[in-house]
mmCIF file of C-alpha atoms and ligand atoms in Angstrom:
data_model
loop_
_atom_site.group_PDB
_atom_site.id
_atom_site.type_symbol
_atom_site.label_atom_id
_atom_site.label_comp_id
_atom_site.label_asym_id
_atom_site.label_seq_id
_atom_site.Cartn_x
_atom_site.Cartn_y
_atom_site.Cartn_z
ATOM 1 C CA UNK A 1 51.777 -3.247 -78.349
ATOM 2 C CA UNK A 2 54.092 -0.439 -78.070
ATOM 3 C CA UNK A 3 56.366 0.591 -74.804
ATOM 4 C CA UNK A 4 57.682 3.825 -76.290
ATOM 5 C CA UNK A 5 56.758 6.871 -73.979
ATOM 6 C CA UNK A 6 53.609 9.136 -74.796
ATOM 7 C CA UNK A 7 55.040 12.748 -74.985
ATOM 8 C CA UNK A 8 53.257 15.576 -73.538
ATOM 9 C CA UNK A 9 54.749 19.099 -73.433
ATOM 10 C CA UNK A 10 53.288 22.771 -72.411
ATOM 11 C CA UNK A 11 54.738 26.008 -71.728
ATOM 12 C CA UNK A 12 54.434 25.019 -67.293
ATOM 13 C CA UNK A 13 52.290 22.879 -65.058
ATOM 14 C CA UNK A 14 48.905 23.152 -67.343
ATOM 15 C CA UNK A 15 49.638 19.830 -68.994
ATOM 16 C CA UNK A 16 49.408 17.713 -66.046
ATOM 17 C CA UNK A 17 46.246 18.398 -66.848
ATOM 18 C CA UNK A 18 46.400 15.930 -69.661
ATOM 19 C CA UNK A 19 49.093 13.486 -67.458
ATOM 20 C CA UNK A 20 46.556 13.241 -64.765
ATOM 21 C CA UNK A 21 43.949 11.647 -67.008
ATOM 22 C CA UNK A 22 46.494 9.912 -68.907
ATOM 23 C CA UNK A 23 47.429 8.500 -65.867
ATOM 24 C CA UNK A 24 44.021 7.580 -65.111
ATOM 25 C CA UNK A 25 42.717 6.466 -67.948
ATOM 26 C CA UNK A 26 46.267 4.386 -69.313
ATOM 27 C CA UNK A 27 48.261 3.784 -66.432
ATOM 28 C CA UNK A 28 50.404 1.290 -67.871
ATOM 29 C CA UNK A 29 51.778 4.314 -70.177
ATOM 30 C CA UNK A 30 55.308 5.175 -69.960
ATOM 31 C CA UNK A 31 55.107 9.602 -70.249
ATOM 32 C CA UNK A 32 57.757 11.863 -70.920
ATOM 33 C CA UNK A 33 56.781 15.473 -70.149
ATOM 34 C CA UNK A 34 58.251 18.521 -70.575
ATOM 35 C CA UNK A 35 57.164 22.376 -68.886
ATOM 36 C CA UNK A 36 58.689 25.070 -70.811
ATOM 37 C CA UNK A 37 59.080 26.929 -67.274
ATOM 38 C CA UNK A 38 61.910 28.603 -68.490
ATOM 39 C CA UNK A 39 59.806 30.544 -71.027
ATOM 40 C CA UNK A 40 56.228 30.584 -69.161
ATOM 41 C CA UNK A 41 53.650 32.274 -70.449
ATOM 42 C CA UNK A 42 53.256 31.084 -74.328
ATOM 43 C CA UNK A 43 49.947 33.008 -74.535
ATOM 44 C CA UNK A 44 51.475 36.538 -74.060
ATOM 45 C CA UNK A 45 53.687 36.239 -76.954
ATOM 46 C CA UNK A 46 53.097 36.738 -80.801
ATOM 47 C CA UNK A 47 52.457 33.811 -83.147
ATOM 48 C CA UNK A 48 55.805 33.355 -84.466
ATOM 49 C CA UNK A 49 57.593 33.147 -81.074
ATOM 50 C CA UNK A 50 54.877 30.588 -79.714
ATOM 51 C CA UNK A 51 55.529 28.809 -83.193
ATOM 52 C CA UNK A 52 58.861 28.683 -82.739
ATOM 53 C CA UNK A 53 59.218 27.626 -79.104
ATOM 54 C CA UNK A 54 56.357 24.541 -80.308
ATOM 55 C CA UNK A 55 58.727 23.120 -82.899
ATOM 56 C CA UNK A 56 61.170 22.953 -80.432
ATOM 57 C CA UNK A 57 59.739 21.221 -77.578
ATOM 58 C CA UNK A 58 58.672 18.916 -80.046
ATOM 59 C CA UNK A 59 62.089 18.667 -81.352
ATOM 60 C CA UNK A 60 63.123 17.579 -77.517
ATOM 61 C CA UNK A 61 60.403 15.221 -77.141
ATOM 62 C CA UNK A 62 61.028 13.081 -80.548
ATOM 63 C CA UNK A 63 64.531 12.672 -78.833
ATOM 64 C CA UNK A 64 62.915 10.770 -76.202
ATOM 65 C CA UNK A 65 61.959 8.215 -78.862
ATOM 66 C CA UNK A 66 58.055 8.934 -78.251
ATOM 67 C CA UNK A 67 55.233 7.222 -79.691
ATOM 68 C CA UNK A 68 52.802 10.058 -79.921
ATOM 69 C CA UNK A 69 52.642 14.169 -78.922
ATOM 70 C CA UNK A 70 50.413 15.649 -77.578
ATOM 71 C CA UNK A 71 50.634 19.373 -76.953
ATOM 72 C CA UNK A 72 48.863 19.856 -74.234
ATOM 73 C CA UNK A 73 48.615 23.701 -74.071
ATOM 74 C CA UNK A 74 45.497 25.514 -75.719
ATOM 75 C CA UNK A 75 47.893 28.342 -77.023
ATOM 76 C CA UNK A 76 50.319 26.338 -78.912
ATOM 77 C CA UNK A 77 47.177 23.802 -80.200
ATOM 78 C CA UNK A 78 45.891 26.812 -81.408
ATOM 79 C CA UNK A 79 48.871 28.447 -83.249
ATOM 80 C CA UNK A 80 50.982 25.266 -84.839
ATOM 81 C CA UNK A 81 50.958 25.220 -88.124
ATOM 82 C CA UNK A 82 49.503 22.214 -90.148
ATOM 83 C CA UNK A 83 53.056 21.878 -91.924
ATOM 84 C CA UNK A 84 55.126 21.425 -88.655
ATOM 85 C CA UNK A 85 51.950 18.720 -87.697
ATOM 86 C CA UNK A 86 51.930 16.941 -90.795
ATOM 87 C CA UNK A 87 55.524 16.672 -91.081
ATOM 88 C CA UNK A 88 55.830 14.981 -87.821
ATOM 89 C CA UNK A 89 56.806 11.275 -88.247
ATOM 90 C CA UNK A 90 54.369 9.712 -85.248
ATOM 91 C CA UNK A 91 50.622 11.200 -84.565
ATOM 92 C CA UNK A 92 49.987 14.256 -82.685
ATOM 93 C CA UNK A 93 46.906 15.992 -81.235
ATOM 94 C CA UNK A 94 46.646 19.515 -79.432
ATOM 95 C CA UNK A 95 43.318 20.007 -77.385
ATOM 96 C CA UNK A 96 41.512 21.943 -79.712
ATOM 97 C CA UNK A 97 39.896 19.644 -81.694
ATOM 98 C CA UNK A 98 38.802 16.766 -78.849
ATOM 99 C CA UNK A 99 37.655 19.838 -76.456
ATOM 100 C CA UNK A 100 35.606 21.606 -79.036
ATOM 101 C CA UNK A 101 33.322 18.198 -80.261
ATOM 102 C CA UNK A 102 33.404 16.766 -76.194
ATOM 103 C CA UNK A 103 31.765 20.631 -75.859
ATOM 104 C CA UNK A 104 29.161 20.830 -78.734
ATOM 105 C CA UNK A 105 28.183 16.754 -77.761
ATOM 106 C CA UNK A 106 27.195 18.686 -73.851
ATOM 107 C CA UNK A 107 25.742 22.208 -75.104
ATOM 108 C CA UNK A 108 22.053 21.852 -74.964
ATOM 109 C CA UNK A 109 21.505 25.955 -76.099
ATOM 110 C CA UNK A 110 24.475 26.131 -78.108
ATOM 111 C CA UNK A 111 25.849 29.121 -76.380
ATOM 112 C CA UNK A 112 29.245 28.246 -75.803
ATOM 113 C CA UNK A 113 32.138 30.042 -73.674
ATOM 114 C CA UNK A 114 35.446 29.921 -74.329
ATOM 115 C CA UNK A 115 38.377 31.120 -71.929
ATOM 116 C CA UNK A 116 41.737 30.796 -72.698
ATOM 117 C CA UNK A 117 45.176 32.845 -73.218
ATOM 118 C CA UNK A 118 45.280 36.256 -75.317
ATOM 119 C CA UNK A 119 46.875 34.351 -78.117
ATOM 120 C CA UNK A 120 43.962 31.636 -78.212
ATOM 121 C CA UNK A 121 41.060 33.543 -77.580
ATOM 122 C CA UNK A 122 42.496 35.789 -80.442
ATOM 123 C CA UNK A 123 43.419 33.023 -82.808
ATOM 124 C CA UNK A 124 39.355 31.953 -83.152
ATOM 125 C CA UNK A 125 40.741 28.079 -83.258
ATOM 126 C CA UNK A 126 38.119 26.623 -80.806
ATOM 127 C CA UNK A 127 35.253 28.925 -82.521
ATOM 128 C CA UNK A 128 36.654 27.242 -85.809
ATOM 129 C CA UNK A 129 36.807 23.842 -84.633
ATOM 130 C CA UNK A 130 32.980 24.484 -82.994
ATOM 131 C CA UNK A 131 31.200 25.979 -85.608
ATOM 132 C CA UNK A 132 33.012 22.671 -87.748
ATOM 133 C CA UNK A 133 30.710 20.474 -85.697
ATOM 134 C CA UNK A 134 27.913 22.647 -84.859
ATOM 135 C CA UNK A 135 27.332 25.128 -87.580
ATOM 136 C CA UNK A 136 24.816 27.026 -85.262
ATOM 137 C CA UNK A 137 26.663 27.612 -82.035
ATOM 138 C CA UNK A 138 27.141 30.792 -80.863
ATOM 139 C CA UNK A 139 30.637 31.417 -79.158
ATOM 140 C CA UNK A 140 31.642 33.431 -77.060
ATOM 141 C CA UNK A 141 35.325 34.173 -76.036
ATOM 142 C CA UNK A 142 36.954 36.110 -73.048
ATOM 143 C CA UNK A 143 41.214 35.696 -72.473
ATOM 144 C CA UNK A 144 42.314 35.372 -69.050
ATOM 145 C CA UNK A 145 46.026 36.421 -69.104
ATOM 146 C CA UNK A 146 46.228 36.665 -65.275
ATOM 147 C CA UNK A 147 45.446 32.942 -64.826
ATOM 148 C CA UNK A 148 48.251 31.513 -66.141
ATOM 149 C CA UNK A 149 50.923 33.187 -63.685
ATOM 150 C CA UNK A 150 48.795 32.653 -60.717
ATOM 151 C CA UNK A 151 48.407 28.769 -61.129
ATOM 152 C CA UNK A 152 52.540 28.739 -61.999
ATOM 153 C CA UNK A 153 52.807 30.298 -58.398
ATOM 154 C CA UNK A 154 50.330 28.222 -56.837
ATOM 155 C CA UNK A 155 47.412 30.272 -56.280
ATOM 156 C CA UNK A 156 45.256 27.541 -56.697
ATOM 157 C CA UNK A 157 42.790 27.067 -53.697
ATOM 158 C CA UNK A 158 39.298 27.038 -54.134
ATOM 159 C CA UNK A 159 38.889 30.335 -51.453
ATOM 160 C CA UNK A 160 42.336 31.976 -52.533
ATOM 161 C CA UNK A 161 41.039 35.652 -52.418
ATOM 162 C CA UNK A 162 43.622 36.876 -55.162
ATOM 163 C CA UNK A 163 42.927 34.018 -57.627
ATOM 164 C CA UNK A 164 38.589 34.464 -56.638
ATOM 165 C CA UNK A 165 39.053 38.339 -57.821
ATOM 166 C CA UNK A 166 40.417 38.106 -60.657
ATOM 167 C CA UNK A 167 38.226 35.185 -61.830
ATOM 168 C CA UNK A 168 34.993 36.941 -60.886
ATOM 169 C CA UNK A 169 36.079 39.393 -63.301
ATOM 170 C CA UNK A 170 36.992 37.732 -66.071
ATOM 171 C CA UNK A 171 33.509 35.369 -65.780
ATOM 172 C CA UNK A 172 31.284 38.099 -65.691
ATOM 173 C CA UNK A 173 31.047 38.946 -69.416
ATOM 174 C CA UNK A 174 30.474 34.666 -69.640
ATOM 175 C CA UNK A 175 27.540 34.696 -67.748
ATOM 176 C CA UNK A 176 25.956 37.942 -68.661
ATOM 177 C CA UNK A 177 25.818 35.899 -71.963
ATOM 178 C CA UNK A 178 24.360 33.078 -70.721
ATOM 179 C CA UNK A 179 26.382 30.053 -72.185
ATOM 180 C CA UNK A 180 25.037 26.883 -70.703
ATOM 181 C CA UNK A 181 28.729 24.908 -71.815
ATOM 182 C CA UNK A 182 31.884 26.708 -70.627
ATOM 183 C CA UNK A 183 35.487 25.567 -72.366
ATOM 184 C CA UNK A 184 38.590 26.360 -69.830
ATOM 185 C CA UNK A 185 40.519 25.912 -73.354
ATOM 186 C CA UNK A 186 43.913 26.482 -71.519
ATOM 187 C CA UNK A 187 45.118 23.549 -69.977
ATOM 188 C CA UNK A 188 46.051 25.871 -67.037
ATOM 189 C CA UNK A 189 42.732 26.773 -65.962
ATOM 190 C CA UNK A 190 41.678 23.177 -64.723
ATOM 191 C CA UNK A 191 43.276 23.758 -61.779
ATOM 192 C CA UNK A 192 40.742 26.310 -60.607
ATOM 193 C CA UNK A 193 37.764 24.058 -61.814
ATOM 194 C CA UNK A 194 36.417 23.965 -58.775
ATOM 195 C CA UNK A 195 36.321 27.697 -58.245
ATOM 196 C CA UNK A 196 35.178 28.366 -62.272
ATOM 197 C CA UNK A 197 32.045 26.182 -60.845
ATOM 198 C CA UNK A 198 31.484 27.994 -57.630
ATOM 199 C CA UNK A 199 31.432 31.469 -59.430
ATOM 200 C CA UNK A 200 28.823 30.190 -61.899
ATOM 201 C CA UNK A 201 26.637 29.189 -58.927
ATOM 202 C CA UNK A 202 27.366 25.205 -60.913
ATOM 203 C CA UNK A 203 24.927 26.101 -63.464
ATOM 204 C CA UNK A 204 27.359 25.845 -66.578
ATOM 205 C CA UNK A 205 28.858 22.583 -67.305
ATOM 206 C CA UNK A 206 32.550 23.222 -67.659
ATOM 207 C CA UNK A 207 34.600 21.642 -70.035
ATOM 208 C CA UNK A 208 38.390 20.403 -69.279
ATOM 209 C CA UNK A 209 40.408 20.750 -72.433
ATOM 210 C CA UNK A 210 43.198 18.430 -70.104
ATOM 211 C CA UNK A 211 40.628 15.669 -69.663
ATOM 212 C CA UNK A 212 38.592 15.997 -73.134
ATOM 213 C CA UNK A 213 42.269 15.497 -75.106
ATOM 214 C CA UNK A 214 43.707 12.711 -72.860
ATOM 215 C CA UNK A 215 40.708 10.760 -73.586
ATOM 216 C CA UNK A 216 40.889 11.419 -77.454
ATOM 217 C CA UNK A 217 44.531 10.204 -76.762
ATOM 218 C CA UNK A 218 43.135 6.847 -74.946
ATOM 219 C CA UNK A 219 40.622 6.185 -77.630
ATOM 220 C CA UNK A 220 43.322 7.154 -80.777
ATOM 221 C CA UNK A 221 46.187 4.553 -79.231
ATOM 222 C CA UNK A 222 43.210 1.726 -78.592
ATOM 223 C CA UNK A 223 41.908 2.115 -82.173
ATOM 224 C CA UNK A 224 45.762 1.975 -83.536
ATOM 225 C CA UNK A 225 46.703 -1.080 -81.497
ATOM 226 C CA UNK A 226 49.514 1.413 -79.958
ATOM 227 C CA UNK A 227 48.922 0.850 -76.415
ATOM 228 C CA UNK A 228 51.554 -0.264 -73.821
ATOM 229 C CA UNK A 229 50.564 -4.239 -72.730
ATOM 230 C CA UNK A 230 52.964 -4.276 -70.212
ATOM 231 C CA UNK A 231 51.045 -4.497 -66.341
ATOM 232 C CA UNK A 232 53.499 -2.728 -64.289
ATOM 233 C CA UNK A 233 52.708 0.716 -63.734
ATOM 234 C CA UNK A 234 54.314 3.356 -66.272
ATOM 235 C CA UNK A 235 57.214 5.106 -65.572
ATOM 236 C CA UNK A 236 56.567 8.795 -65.549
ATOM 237 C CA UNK A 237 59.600 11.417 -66.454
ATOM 238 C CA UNK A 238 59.300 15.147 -65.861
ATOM 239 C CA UNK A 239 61.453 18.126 -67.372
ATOM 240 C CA UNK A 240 61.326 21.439 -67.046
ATOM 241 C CA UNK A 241 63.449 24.509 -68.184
ATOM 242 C CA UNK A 242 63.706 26.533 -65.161
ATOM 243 C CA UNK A 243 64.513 25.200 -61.897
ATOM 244 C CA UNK A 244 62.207 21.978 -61.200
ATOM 245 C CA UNK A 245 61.479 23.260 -57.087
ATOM 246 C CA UNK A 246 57.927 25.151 -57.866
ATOM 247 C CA UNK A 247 57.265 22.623 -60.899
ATOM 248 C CA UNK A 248 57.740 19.249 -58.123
ATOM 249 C CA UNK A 249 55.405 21.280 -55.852
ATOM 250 C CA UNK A 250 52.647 22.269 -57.960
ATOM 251 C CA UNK A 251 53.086 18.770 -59.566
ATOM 252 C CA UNK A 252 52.751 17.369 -56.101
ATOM 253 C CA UNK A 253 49.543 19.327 -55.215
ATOM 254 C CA UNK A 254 48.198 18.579 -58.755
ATOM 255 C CA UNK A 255 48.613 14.911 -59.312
ATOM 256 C CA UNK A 256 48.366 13.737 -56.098
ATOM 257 C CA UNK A 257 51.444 11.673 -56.056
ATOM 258 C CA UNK A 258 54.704 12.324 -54.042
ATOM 259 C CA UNK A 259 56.316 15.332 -55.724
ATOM 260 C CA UNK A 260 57.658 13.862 -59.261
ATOM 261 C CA UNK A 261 61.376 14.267 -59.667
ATOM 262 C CA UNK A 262 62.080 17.109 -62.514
ATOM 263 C CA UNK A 263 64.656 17.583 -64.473
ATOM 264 C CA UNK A 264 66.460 20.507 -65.588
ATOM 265 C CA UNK A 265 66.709 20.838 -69.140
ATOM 266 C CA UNK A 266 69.213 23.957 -70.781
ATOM 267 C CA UNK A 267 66.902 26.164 -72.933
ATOM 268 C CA UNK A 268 70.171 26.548 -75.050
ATOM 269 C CA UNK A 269 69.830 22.940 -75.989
ATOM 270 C CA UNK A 270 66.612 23.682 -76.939
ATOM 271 C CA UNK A 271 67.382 26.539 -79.497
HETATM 272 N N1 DGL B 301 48.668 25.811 -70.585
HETATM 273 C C1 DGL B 301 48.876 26.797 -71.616
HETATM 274 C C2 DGL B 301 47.639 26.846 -72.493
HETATM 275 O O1 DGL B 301 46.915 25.871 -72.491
HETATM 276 C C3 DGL B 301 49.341 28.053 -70.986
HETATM 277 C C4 DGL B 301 49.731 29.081 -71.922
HETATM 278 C C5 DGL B 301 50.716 30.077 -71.455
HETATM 279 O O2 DGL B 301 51.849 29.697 -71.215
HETATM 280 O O3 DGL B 301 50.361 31.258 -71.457
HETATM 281 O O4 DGL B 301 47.354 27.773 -73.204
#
């Protein structure tokens, strides 16, 4: 048994990816959360800045006395440094790992897709982590830098004619490969699943990197006897570090509860 808070971070909205399953699958969980708004989009920027900005958002989630991290952003998952993870006093996961094996258990062909930020797709983490499992799949990678900002600004309907361009775009090279498993392997991109599907005519099975690592999260705190026993519902605590307005909104949309109260956290604390 163990009431300490579950911490989640990402560079915006993308994690609630993660907190939505979370929620669903552990709802007893106390969560702290915290969007790096303030410094949205991670994926843009080189490997020592998105380095950087990871050790300290973990830095301001160990405050909160958390019991595990989970960084629930494909960019930083795929830049941290083993060091900074091993040196981290509780267990941590990014979405790399659970998304890659939930992926090569669905692929039938092998052919695998992978979208994601410029500084994942460029990384080769998930391709790593794939070929680790399945030493014959054949991956194939296209970054989708325009996603991010549009789901930060709420362009997120399933017949939004901005968000529909730009995704028809950046799928076509994906299916003229024919990948029968597609990873969205930024935690961002769940929030256009259902458009992802319509664009593939629903003939690739998509994979949520959100969902896939929230239930490696479930499974990890079962196994290590590290799960909340209490049976009130968790208490769930939000910060951001830009102004929480467009975060509660989004939130609201995404999660489907009454827009959570954010706070405002000072990036210079941060630094
Ligand atoms: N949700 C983050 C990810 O999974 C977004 C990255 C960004 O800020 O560019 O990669």
């Amino acid at each position: 048994m163990n009431q300490r808070p579950i911490g989640v971070f990402d560079s915006g909205v993308g994690g609630l990816t993660v907190v939505k399953e979370l929620m669903r699958c552990m709802p007893h969980e106390n969560i702290v959360y915290f969007g790096d708004t303030g410094r949205v989009p991670y994926g843009t920027r080189s490997r020592n800045t998105i380095q950087k900005y990871a050790r300290q958002d973990i830095r301001f989630l160990l405050s909160h006395n958390v019991k595990m991290i989970i960084a629930a952003c494909g960019t930083v998952s795929s830049t941290i440094s083993d060091q900074v993870v091993e040196q981290l006093p509780i267990p941590f996961t990014g979405v790399v790992k659970p998304t890659a094996q939930k992926a090569c258990a669905l692929s039938l062909s092998g052919r695998i897709g992978v979208i994601g930020t410029t500084a994942t797709v460029r990384s080769g983490a998930f391709g790593r982590a794939i070929r680790g499992v399945r030493s014959d799949a054949v991956v194939i990678g296209n970054a989708c830098p325009l996603f991010v900002p549009l789901v930060e600004n709420g362009f997120i309907q399933q017949d939004n004619p901005v968000t529909r361009m730009v995704a028809q775009q950046y799928l076509k090279p994906i299916q003229e490969e024919k990948v029968d498993t597609l990873i969205l392997g930024c935690t961002h991109y769940p929030l256009l699943f259902n458009m992802i599907n319509e664009l593939l005519d629903y003939q690739v099975t998509l994979v949520d990197a959100g969902k896939a690592t929230a239930e490696y999260a479930c499974n990890y705190l079962t196994e290590h006897a590290m799960l909340n026993d209490s049976q009130q519902e968790g208490q769930r605590k939000f910060f951001v570090s830009d102004q929480p307005e467009s975060f509660m909104s989004v939130a609201e949309m995404f999660l489907g509860i009454p827009a959570p109260e954010a706070v405002h956290v000072d990036l210079d604390l941060l630094e």
